[in-house]
PDB file of C-alpha atoms in Angstrom:
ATOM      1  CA  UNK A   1      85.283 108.730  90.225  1.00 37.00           C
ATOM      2  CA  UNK A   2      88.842 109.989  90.384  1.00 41.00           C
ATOM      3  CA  UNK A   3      89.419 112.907  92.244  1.00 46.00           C
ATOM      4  CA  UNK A   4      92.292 115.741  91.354  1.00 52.00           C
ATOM      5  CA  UNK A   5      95.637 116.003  92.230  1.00 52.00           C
ATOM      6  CA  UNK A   6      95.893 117.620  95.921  1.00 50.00           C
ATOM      7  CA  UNK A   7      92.247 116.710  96.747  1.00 50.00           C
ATOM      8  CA  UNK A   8      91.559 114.580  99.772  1.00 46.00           C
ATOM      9  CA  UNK A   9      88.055 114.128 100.008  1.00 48.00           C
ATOM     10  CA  UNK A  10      86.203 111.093 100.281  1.00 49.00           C
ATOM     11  CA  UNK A  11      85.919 110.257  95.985  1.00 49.00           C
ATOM     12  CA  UNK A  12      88.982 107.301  95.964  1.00 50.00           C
ATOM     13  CA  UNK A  13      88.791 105.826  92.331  1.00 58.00           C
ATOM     14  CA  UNK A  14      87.435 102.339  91.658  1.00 75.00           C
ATOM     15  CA  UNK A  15      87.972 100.094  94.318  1.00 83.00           C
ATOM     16  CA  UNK A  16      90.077  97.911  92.261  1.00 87.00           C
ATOM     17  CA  UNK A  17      92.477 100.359  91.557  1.00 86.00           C
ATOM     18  CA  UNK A  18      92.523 101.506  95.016  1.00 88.00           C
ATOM     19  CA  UNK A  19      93.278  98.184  96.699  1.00 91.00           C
ATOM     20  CA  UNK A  20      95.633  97.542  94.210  1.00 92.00           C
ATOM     21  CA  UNK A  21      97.658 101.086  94.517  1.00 92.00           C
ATOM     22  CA  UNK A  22      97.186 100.651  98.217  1.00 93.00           C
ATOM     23  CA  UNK A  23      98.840  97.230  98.218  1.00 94.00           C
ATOM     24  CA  UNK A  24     101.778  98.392  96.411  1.00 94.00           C
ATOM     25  CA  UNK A  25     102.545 101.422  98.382  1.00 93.00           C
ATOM     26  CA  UNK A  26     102.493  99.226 101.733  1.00 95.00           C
ATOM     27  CA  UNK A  27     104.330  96.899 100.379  1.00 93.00           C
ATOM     28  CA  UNK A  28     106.987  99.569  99.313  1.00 91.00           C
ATOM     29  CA  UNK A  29     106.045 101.402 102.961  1.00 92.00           C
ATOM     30  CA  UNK A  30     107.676  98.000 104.873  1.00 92.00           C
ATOM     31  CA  UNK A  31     110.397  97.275 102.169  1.00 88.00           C
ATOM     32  CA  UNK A  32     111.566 100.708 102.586  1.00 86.00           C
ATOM     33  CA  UNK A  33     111.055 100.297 106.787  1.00 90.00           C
ATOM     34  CA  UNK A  34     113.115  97.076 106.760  1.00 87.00           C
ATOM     35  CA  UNK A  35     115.901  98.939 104.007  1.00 81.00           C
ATOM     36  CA  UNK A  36     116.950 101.405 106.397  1.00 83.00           C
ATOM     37  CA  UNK A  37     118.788  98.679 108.753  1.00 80.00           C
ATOM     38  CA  UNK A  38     119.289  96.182 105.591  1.00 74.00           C
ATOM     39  CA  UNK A  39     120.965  97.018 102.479  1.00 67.00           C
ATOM     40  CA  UNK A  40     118.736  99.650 100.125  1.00 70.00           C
ATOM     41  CA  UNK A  41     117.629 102.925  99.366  1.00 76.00           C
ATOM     42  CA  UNK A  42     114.682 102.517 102.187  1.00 83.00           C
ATOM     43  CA  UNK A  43     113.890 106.222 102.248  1.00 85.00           C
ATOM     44  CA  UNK A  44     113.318 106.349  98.697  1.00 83.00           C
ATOM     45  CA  UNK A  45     111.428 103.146  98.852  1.00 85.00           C
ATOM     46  CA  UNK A  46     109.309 104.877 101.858  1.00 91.00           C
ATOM     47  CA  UNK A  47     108.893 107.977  99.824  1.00 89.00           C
ATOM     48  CA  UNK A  48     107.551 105.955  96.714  1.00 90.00           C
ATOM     49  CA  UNK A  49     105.197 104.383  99.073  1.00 92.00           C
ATOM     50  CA  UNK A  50     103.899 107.376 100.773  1.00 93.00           C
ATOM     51  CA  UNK A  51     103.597 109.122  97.420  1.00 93.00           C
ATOM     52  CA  UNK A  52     100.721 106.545  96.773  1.00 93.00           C
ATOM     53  CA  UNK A  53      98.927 106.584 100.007  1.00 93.00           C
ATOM     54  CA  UNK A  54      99.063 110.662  99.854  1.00 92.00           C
ATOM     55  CA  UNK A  55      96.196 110.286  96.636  1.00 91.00           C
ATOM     56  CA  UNK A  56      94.110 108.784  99.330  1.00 88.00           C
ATOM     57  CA  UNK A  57      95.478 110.012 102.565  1.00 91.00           C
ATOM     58  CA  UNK A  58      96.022 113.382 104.631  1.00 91.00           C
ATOM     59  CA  UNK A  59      98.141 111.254 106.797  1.00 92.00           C
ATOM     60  CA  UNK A  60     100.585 110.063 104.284  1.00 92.00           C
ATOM     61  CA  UNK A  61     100.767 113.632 102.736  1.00 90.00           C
ATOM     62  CA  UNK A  62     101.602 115.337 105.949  1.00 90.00           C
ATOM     63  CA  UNK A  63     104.468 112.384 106.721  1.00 90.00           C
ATOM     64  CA  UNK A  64     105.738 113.231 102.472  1.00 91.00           C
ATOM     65  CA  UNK A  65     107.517 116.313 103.019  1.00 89.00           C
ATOM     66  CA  UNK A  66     109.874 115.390 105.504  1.00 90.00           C
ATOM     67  CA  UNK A  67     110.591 111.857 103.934  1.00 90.00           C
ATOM     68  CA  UNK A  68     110.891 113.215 100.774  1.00 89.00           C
ATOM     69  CA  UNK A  69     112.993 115.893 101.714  1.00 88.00           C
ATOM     70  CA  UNK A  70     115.587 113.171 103.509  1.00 88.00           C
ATOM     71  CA  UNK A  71     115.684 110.653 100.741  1.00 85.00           C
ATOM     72  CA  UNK A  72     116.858 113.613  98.295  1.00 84.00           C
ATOM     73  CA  UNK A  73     119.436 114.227 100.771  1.00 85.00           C
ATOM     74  CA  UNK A  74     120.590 110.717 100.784  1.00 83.00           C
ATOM     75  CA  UNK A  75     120.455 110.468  97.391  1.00 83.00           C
ATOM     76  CA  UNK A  76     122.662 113.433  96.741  1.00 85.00           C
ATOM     77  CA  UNK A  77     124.756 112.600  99.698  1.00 85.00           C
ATOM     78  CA  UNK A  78     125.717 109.223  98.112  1.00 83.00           C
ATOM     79  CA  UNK A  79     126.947 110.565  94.605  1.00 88.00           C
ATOM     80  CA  UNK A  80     128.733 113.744  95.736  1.00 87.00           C
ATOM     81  CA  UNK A  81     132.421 111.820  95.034  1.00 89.00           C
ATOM     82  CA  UNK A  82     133.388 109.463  92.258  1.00 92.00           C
ATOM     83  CA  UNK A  83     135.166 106.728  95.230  1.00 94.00           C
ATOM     84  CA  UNK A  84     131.297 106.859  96.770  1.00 91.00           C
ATOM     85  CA  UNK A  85     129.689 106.281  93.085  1.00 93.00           C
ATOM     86  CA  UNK A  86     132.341 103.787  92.287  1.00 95.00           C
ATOM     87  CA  UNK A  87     131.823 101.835  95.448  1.00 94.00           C
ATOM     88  CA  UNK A  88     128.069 101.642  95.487  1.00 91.00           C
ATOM     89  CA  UNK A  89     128.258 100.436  91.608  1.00 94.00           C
ATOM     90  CA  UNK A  90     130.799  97.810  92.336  1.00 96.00           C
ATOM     91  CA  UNK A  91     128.616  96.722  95.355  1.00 93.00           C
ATOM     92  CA  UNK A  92     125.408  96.397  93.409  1.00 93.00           C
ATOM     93  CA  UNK A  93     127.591  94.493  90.293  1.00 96.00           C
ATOM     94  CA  UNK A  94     128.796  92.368  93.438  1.00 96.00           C
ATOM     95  CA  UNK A  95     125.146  91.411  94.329  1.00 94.00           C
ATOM     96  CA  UNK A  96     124.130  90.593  90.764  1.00 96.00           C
ATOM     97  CA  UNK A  97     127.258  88.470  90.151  1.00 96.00           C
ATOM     98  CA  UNK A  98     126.269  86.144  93.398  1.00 94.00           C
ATOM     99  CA  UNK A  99     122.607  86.227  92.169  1.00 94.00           C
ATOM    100  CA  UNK A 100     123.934  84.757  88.932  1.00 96.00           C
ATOM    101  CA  UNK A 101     126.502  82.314  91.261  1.00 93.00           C
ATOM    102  CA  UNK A 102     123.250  81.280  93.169  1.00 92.00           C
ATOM    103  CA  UNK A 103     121.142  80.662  89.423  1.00 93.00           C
ATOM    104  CA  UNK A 104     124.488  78.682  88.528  1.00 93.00           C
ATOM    105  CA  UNK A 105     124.111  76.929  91.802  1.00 89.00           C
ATOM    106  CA  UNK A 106     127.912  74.803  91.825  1.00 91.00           C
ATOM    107  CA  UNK A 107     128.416  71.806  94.047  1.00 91.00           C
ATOM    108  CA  UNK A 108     129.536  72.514  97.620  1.00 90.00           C
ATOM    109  CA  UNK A 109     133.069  73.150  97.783  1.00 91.00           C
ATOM    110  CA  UNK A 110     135.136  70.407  99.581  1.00 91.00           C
ATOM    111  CA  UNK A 111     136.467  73.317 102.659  1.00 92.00           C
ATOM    112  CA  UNK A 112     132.559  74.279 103.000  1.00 91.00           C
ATOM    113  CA  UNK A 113     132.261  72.962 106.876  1.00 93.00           C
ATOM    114  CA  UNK A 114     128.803  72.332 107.111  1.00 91.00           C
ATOM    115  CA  UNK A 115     126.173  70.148 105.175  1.00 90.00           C
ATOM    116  CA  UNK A 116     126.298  70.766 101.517  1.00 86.00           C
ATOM    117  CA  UNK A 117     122.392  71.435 101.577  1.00 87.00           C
ATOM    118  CA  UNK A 118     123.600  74.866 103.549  1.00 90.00           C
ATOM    119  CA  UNK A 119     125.483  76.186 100.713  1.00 90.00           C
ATOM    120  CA  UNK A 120     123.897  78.703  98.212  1.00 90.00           C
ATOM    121  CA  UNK A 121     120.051  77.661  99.860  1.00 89.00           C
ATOM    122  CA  UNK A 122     117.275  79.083  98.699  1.00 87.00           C
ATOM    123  CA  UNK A 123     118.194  78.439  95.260  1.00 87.00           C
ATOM    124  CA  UNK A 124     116.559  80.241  92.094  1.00 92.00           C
ATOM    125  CA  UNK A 125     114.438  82.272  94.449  1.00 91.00           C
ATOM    126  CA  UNK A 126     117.406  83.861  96.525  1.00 91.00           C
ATOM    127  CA  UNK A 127     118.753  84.181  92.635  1.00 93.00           C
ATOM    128  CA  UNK A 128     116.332  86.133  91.421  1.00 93.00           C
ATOM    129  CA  UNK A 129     116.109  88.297  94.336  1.00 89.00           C
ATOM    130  CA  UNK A 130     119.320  89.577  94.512  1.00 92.00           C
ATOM    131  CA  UNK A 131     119.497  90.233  90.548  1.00 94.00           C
ATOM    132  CA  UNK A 132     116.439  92.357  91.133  1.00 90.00           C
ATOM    133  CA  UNK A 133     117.698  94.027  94.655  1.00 87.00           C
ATOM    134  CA  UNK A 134     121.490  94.852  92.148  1.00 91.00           C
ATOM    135  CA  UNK A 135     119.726  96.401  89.237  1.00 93.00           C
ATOM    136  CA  UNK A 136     117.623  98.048  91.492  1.00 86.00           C
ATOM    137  CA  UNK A 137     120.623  99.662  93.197  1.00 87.00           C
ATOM    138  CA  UNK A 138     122.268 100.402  89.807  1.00 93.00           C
ATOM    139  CA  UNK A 139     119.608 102.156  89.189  1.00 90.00           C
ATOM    140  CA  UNK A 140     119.365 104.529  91.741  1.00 86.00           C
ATOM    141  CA  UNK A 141     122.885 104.898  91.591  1.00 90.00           C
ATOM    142  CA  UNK A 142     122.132 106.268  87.923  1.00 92.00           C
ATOM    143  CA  UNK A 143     118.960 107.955  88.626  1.00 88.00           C
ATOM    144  CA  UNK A 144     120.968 109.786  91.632  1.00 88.00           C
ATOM    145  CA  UNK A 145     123.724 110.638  89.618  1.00 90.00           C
ATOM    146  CA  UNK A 146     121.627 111.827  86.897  1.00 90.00           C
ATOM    147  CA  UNK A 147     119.547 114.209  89.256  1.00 87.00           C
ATOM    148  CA  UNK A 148     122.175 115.434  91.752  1.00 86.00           C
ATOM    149  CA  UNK A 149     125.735 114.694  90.519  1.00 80.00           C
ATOM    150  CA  UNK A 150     127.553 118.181  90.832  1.00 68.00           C
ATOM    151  CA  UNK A 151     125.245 119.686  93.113  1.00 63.00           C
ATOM    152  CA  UNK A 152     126.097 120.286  97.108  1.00 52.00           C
ATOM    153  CA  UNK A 153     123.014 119.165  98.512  1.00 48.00           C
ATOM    154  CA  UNK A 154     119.314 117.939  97.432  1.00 47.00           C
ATOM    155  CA  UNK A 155     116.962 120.926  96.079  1.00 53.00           C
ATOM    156  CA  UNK A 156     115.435 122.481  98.919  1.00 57.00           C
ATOM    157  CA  UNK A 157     112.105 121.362  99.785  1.00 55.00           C
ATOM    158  CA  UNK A 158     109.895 123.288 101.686  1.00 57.00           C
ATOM    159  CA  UNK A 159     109.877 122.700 105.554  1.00 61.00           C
ATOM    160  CA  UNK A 160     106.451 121.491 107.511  1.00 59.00           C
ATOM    161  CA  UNK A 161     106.493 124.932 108.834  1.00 64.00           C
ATOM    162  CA  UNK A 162     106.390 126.445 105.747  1.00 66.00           C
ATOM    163  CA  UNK A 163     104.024 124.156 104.137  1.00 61.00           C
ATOM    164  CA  UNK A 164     101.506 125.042 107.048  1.00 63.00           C
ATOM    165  CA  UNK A 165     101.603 128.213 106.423  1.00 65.00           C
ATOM    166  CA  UNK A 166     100.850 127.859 102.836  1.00 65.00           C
ATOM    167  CA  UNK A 167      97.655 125.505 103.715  1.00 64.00           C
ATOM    168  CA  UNK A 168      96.615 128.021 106.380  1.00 67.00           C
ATOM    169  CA  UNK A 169      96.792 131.012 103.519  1.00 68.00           C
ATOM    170  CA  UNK A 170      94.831 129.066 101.098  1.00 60.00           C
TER     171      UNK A 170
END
């Protein structure tokens, strides 16, 4: 049985569905953990994440707000000037192009100072990867740019103060 939007009691949908939503939003729960010290949009990562455990979890809603209300930040943050926009975009081209040098895989060149099996490893896997991780980052840079460009700052969410005021009125 699938409950409504907003309720937390104990009806969770099928159990397939469950595990399954719950597997994606840990995974996107760590990827977005280990994005904010590597290269990615981890808050918005986190906050897709925790919008998937909040169906099923008072926890994760409570933590939403706050994440939510930072990753719109960011993402306004990083489009409010063209030489930000332009940077990110050339970064994320820069990551497909050596995803596509790494499919190519050339022979080691002859300055390369280490074994040759050290140079591009990982080979289609690493490829792949960082195709994926560039479009991904195009496309926030779009979706961001789409959503925010012009505007000072993210839309104002409401603060956990306010929001437990509105759960104490209802």
């Amino acid at each position: 049985m699938r409950r409504p939007r907003g309720d937390l009691g104990p009806a969770m949908g099928s159990g397939t569905g469950r595990v399954l939503r719950e597997t994606v939003a840990w995974l996107l729960v760590a990827a977005g953990v280990a994005a904010l010290v590597l290269p990615g949009p981890g808050l918005l990562m986190t906050c897709a994440g925790l919008t998937l455990l909040a169906r099923d979890h008072a926890w994760a809603e409570r933590w939403l707000a706050p994440v939510r209300r930072r990753a719109l930040q960011g993402a306004a943050h990083s489009v409010a000037t063209w030489p930000r926009i332009v940077l990110a975009a050339t970064l994320a081209l820069g990551i497909i192009g050596c995803g596509f040098l790494w499919a190519w895989s050339p022979p080691a060149p002859s300055w390369w100072p280490v074994p040759g099996i050290w140079w591009l490893p990982g080979g289609v896997a690493v490829a792949v990867t960082q195709i994926v991780a560039g479009m991904i980052g195009l496309g926030t840079i779009a979706y961001s740019c789409c959503r925010f460009r012009g505007q000072l700052d993210a839309p104002r969410l409401p603060t956990r103060q306010e929001t437990a005021v509105e759960e104490a009125a209802a």
